Coordinates of C-alpha atoms in Angstrom, one line a residue:
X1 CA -39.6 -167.0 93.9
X2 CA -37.9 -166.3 90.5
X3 CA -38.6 -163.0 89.1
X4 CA -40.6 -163.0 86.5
X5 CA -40.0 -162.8 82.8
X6 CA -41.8 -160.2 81.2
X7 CA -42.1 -160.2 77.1
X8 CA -43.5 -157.6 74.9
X9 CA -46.9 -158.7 73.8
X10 CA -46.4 -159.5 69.2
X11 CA -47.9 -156.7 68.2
X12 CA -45.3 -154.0 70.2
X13 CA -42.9 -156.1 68.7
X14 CA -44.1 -156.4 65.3
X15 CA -44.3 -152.7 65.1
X16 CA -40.5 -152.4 66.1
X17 CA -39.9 -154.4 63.5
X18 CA -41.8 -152.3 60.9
X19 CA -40.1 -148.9 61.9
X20 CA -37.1 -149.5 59.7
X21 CA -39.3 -150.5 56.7
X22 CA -41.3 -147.2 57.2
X23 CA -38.0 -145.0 57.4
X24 CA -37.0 -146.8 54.3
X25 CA -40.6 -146.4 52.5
X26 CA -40.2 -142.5 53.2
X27 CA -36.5 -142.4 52.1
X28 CA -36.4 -144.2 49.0
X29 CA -38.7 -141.3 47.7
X30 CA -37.0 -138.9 49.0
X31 CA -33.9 -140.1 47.5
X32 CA -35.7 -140.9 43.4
X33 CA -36.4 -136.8 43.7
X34 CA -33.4 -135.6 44.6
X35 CA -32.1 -137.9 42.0
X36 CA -34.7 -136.8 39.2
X37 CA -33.9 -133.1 39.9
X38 CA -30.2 -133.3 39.9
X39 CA -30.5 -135.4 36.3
X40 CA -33.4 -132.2 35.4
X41 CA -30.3 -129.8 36.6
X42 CA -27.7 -131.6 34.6
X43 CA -30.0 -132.0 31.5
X44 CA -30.7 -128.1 31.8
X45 CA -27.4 -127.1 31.9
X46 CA -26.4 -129.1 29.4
X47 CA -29.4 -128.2 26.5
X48 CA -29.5 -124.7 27.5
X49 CA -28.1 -123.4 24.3
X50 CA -31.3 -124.5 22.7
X51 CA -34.0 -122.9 25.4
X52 CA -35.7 -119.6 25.0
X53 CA -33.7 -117.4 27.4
X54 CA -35.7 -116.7 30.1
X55 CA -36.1 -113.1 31.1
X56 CA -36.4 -112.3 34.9
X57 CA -36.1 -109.0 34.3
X58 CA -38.2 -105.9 32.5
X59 CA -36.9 -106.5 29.2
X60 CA -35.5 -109.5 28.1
X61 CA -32.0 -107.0 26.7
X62 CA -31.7 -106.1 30.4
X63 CA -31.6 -109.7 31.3
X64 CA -28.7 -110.3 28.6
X65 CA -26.7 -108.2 29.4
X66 CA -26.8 -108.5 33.4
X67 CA -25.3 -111.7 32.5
X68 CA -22.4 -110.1 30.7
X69 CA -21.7 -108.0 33.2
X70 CA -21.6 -110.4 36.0
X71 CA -19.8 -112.5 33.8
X72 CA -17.2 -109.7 33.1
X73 CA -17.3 -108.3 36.4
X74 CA -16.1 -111.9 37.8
X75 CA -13.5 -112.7 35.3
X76 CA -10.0 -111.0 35.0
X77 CA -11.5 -109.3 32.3
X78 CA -12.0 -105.7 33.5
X79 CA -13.6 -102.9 31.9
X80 CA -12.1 -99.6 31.2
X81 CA -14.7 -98.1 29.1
X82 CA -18.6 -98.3 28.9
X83 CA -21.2 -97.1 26.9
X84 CA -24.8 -96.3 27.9
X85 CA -27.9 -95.0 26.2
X86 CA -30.7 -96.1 24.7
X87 CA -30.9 -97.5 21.3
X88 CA -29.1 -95.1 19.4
X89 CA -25.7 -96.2 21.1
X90 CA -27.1 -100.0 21.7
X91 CA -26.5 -100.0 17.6
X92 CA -24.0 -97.5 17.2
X93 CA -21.5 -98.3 20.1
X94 CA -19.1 -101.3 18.6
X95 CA -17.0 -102.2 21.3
X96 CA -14.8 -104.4 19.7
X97 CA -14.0 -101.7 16.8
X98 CA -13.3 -99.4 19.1
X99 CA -10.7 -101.5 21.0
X100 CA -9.1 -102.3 17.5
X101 CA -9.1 -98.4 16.8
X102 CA -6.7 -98.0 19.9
X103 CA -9.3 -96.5 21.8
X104 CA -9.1 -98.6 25.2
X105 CA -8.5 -101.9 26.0
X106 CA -11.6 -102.3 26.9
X107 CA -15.0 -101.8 26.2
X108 CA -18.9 -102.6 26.7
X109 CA -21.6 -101.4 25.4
X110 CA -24.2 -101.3 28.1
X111 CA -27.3 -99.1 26.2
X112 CA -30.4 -100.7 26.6
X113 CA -33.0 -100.3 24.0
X114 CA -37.1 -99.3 24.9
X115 CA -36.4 -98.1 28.8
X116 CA -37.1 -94.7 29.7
X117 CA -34.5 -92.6 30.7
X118 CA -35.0 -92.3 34.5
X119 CA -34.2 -96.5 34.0
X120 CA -31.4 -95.9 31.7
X121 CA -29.9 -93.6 34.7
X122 CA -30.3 -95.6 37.7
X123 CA -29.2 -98.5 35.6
X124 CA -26.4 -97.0 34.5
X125 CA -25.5 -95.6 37.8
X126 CA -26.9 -98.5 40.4
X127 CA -26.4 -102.0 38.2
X128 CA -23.5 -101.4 35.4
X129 CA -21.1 -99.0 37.2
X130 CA -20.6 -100.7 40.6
X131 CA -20.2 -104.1 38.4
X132 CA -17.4 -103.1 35.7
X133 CA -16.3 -99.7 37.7
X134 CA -14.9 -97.8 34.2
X135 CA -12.7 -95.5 34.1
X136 CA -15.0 -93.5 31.1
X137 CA -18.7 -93.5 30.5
X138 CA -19.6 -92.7 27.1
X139 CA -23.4 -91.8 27.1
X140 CA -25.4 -91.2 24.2
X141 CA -29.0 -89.9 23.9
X142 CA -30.3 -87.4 21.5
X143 CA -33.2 -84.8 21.2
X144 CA -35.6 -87.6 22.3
X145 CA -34.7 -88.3 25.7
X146 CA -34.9 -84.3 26.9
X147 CA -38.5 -84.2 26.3
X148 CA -40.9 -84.9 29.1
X149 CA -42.9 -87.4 27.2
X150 CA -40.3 -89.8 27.4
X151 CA -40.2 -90.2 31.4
X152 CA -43.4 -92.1 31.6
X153 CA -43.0 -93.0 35.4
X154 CA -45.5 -95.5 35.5
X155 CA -44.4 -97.7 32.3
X156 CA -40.7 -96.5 32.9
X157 CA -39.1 -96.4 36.5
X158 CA -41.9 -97.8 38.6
X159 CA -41.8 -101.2 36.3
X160 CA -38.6 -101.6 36.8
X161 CA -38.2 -101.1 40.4
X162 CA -40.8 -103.5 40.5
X163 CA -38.9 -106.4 39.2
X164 CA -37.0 -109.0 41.9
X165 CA -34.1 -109.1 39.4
X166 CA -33.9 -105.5 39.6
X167 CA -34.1 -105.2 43.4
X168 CA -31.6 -108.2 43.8
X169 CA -29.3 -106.7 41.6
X170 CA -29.3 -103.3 43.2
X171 CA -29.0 -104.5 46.7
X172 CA -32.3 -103.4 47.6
X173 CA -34.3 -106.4 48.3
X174 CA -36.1 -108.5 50.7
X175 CA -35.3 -112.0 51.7
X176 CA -37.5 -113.5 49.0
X177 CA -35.9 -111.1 46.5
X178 CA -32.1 -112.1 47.5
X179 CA -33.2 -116.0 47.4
X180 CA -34.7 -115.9 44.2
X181 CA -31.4 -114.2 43.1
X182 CA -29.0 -116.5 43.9
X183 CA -31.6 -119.4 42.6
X184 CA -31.7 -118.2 39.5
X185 CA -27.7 -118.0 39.6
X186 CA -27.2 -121.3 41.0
X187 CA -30.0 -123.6 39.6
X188 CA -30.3 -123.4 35.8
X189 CA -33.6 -125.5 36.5
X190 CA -35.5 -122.6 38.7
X191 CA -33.7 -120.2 36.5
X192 CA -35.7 -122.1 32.9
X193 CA -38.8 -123.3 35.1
X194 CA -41.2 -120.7 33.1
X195 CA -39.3 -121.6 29.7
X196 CA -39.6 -125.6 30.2
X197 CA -43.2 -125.2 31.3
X198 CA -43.9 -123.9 27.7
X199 CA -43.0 -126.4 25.1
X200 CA -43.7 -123.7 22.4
X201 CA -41.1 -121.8 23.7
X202 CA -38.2 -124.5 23.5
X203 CA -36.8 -123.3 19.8
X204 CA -35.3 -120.4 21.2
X205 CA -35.8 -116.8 20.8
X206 CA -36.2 -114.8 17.4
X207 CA -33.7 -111.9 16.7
X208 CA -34.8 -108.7 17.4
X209 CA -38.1 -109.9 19.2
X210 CA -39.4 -112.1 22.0
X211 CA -43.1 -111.9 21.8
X212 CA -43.2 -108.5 20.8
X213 CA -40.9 -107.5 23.3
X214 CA -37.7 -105.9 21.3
X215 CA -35.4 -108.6 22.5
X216 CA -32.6 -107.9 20.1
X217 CA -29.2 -110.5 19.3
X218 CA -26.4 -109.1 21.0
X219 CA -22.1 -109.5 20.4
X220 CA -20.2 -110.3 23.7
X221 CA -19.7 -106.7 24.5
X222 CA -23.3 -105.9 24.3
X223 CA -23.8 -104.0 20.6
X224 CA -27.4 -104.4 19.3
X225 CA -26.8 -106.2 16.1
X226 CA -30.6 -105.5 15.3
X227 CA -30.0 -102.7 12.8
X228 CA -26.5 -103.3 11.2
X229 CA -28.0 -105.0 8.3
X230 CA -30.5 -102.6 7.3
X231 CA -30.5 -100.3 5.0
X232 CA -32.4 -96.8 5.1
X233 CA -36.1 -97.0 5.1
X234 CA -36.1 -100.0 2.3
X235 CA -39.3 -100.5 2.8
X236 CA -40.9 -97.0 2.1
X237 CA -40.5 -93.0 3.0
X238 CA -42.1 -90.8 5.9
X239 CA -44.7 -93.0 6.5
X240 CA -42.5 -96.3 6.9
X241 CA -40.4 -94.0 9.1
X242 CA -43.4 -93.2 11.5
X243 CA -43.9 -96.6 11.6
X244 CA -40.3 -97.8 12.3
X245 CA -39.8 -95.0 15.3
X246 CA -43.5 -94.4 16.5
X247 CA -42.7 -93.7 20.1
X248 CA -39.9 -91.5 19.5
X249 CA -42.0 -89.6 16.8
X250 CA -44.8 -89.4 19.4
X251 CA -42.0 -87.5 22.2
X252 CA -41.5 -85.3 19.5
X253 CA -44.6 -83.7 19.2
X254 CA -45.0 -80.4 21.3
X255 CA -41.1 -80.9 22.1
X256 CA -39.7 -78.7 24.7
X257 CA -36.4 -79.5 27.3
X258 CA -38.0 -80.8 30.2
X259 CA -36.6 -79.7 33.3
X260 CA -36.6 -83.1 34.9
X261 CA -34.9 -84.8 32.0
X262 CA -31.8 -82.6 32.1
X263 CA -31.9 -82.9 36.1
X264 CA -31.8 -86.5 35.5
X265 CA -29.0 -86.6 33.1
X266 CA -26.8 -84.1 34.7
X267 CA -27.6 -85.6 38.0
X268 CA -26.3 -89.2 36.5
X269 CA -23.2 -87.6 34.6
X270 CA -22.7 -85.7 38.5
X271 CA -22.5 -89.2 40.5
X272 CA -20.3 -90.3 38.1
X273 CA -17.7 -87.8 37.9
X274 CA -17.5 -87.7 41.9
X275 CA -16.4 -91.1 41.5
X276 CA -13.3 -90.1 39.7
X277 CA -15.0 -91.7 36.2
X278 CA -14.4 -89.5 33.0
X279 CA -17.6 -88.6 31.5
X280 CA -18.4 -88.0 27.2
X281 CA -21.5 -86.7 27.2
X282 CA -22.5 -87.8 23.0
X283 CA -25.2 -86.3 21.2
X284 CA -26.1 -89.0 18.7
X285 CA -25.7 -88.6 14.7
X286 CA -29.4 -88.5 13.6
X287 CA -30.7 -87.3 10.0
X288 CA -32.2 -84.5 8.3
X289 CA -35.5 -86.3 9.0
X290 CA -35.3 -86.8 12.6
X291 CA -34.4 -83.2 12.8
X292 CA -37.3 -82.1 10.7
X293 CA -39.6 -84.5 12.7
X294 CA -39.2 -81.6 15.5
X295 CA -42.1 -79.2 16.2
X296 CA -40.0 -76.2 15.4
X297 CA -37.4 -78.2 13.3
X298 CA -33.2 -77.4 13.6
X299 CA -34.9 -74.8 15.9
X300 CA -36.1 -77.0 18.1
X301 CA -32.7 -79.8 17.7
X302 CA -30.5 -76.9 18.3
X303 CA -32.5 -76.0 21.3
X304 CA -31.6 -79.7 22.3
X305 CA -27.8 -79.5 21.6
X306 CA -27.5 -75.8 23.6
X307 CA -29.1 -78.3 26.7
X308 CA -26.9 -80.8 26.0
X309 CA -24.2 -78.7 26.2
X310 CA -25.5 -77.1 29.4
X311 CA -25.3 -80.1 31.1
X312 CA -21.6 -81.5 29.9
X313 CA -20.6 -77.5 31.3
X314 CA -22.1 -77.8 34.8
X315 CA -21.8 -81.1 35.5
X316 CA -17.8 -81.3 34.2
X317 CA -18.3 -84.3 31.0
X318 CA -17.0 -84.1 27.8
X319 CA -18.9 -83.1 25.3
X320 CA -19.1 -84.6 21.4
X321 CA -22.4 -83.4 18.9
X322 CA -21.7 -85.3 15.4
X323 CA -24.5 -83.5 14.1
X324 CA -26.7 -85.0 10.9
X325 CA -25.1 -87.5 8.9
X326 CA -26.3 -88.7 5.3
X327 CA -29.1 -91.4 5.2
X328 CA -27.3 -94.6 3.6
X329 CA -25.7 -95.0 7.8
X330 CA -28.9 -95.6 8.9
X331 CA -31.3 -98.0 9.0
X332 CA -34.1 -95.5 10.2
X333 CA -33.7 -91.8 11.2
X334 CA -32.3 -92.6 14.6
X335 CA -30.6 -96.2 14.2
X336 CA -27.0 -96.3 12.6
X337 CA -26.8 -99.3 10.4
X338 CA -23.3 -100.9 9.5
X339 CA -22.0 -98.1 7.7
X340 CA -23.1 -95.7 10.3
X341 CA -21.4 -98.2 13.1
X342 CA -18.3 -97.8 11.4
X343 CA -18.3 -94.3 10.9
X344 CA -19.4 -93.7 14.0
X345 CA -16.6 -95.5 15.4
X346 CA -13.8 -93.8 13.8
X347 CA -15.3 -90.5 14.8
X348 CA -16.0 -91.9 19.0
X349 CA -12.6 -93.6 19.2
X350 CA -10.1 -90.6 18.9
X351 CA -12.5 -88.8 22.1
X352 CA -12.6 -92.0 23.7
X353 CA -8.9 -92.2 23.9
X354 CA -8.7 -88.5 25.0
X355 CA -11.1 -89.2 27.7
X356 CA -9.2 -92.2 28.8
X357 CA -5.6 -90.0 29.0
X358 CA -7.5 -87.7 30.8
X359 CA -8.8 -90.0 33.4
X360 CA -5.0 -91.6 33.8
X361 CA -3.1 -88.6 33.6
X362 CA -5.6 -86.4 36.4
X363 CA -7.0 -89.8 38.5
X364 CA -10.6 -88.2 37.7
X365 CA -10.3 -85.4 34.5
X366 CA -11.0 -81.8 35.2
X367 CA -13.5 -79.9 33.9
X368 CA -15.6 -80.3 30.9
X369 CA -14.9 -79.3 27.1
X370 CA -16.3 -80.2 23.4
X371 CA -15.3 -82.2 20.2
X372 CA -16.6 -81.5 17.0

């Protein structure tokens, strides 16, 4: 007998049939999103200029000027000088002015304004350093930043460690902390995803603030343009000075030189010199009034300055005290205005450039001496 003929019964073969309809149901889908999100990426990148910036990390300054650094640490650009601080030099250091003044080729201002000085340190010696590598560090810090008051562990150090951006950056991370890194460097959508899910946000940031947050306008090399503008206390005396520099006022009271402050500053100026990087240790030009704001008064600021120069001898930096300088250069006891910027400039650039000879002629500089 013939074999016999065996046929799928119509409904195994009517589901073959729909298998290839399925795939495409599930595809089509698939495809319209990746389509959507590459348009989102494109229209991102594109109207990015006219977003909030979007701050991953503590402060939305630090944020800025990561991105200047990467940026200048992946171009052809180099770096031969930096400065770091707090706000004092974030308004005072002009980089540009001091390359025209002959004093390097090139400079960045990397002070960050409203971090405590264990950040500014580890900053300074994890983040900016290992990005440019400088041949000089200019620091600048004054009184302020040698009394305990201003270490604030808990509001200071501990928040910033705390931050992915800061843990990416550092090389300290997990595998949640690298990914969202290089997200947030690849993908201008993840990078705006908090900005574009807040349509109040989409006119852009205000100069000088960022809901409260001191999120000043910055120049290409990183100077604070907050303050150059202003002119001294125009809005009152004292009083509108208490107001304008509260916190610093507040670390004045009961001033003393802590003993972890200069460990933390002579600690970073140590680091840096073993890396063969010429240090100028700068105590900032401040007025009569932030002098007088002192317990103790010049007693207590000249207790300051014998500290800061303390720490420039053992540690082997450079060391430069302009002293008090008249009121119309600032914009506030503390912050040089424009005036003060270019004062301040001619007076940094001639030290600049003898710390820069030093650091070609020796590979590294040798000891530590003082400018007027």
């Amino acid at each position: 007998m013939p074999a016999a003929v065996t046929r799928p019964p119509p409904a195994a073969a009517g589901a073959e049939a729909t298998r290839p309809v399925r795939s495409r149901m599930i595809g089509v889908p698939i495809i319209v999103a990746l389509v959507v999100l590459l348009l989102a990426e494109v229209a991102v990148r594109v109207g990015k200029s006219s977003l909030a910036t979007p701050s991953a990390w503590p402060a939305p300054e630090l944020q800025k000027k990561y991105d200047q650094i990467v940026a200048r640490a992946g171009s052809a650009q180099g770096t031969d000088v930096v400065l770091v601080g707090d706000s004092m030099m974030d308004a005072g250091g002009d980089p540009a002015a001091l390359v025209a003044a002959g004093s390097a080729a090139r400079v960045y201002n990397a002070s960050v304004a409203g971090e405590t000085l264990p950040t500014i340190a580890e900053w300074t010696a994890k983040v900016v350093v290992p990005r440019l590598h400088p041949k000089v560090v200019v620091i600048g810090f004054s009184s302020n930043e040698l009394s305990p008051a201003v270490l604030a562990p808990s509001l200071g150090l501990s928040a910033y460690r705390h931050s992915r951006a800061v843990r990416d950056a550092e090389g300290t991370g997990g595998v949640i902390d690298r990914a969202d890194g290089l997200l947030r460097r690849t993908s201008m959508l993840y990078r705006y995803r908090s900005v574009l899910r807040n349509p109040l946000s989409l006119g852009g940031t205000v100069a000088g603030s960022a809901g409260g947050i001191f999120d000043p306008k910055l120049t290409g090399d990183g100077q604070d343009l907050a303050f150059t503008g202003q002119q001294y206390l125009a809005q009152g005396g004292v009083n509108q000075a208490r107001l304008v520099i509260g916190t610093i006022i507040a670390t004045l009271e009961g001033f003393t030189v802590g003993k972890d402050n200069v460990a933390i500053l002579q600690g970073l100026i140590t680091n840096l010199r073993r890396q063969n990087i010429q240090v100028l240790l700068v105590a900032m030009p401040v007025t009569a009034d932030l002098v007088s704001f002192h317990p103790a008064g010049a007693a207590d600021y000249q207790r300051a300055l014998a500290s800061f120069g303390s720490i420039a001898q053992a540690s082997g930096a450079l060391l430069a005290v302009p002293g008090v300088w008249p009121i119309n250069e600032f914009a506030d006891p503390v912050h040089l205005n424009g005036a003060g910027t270019v004062h301040f400039t001619k007076y940094l650039a001639p030290l600049v450039r003898q710390a820069a000879g030093s650091a070609r002629s020796t590979g590294s500089g040798s000891g530590s001496g003082s400018a007027p």
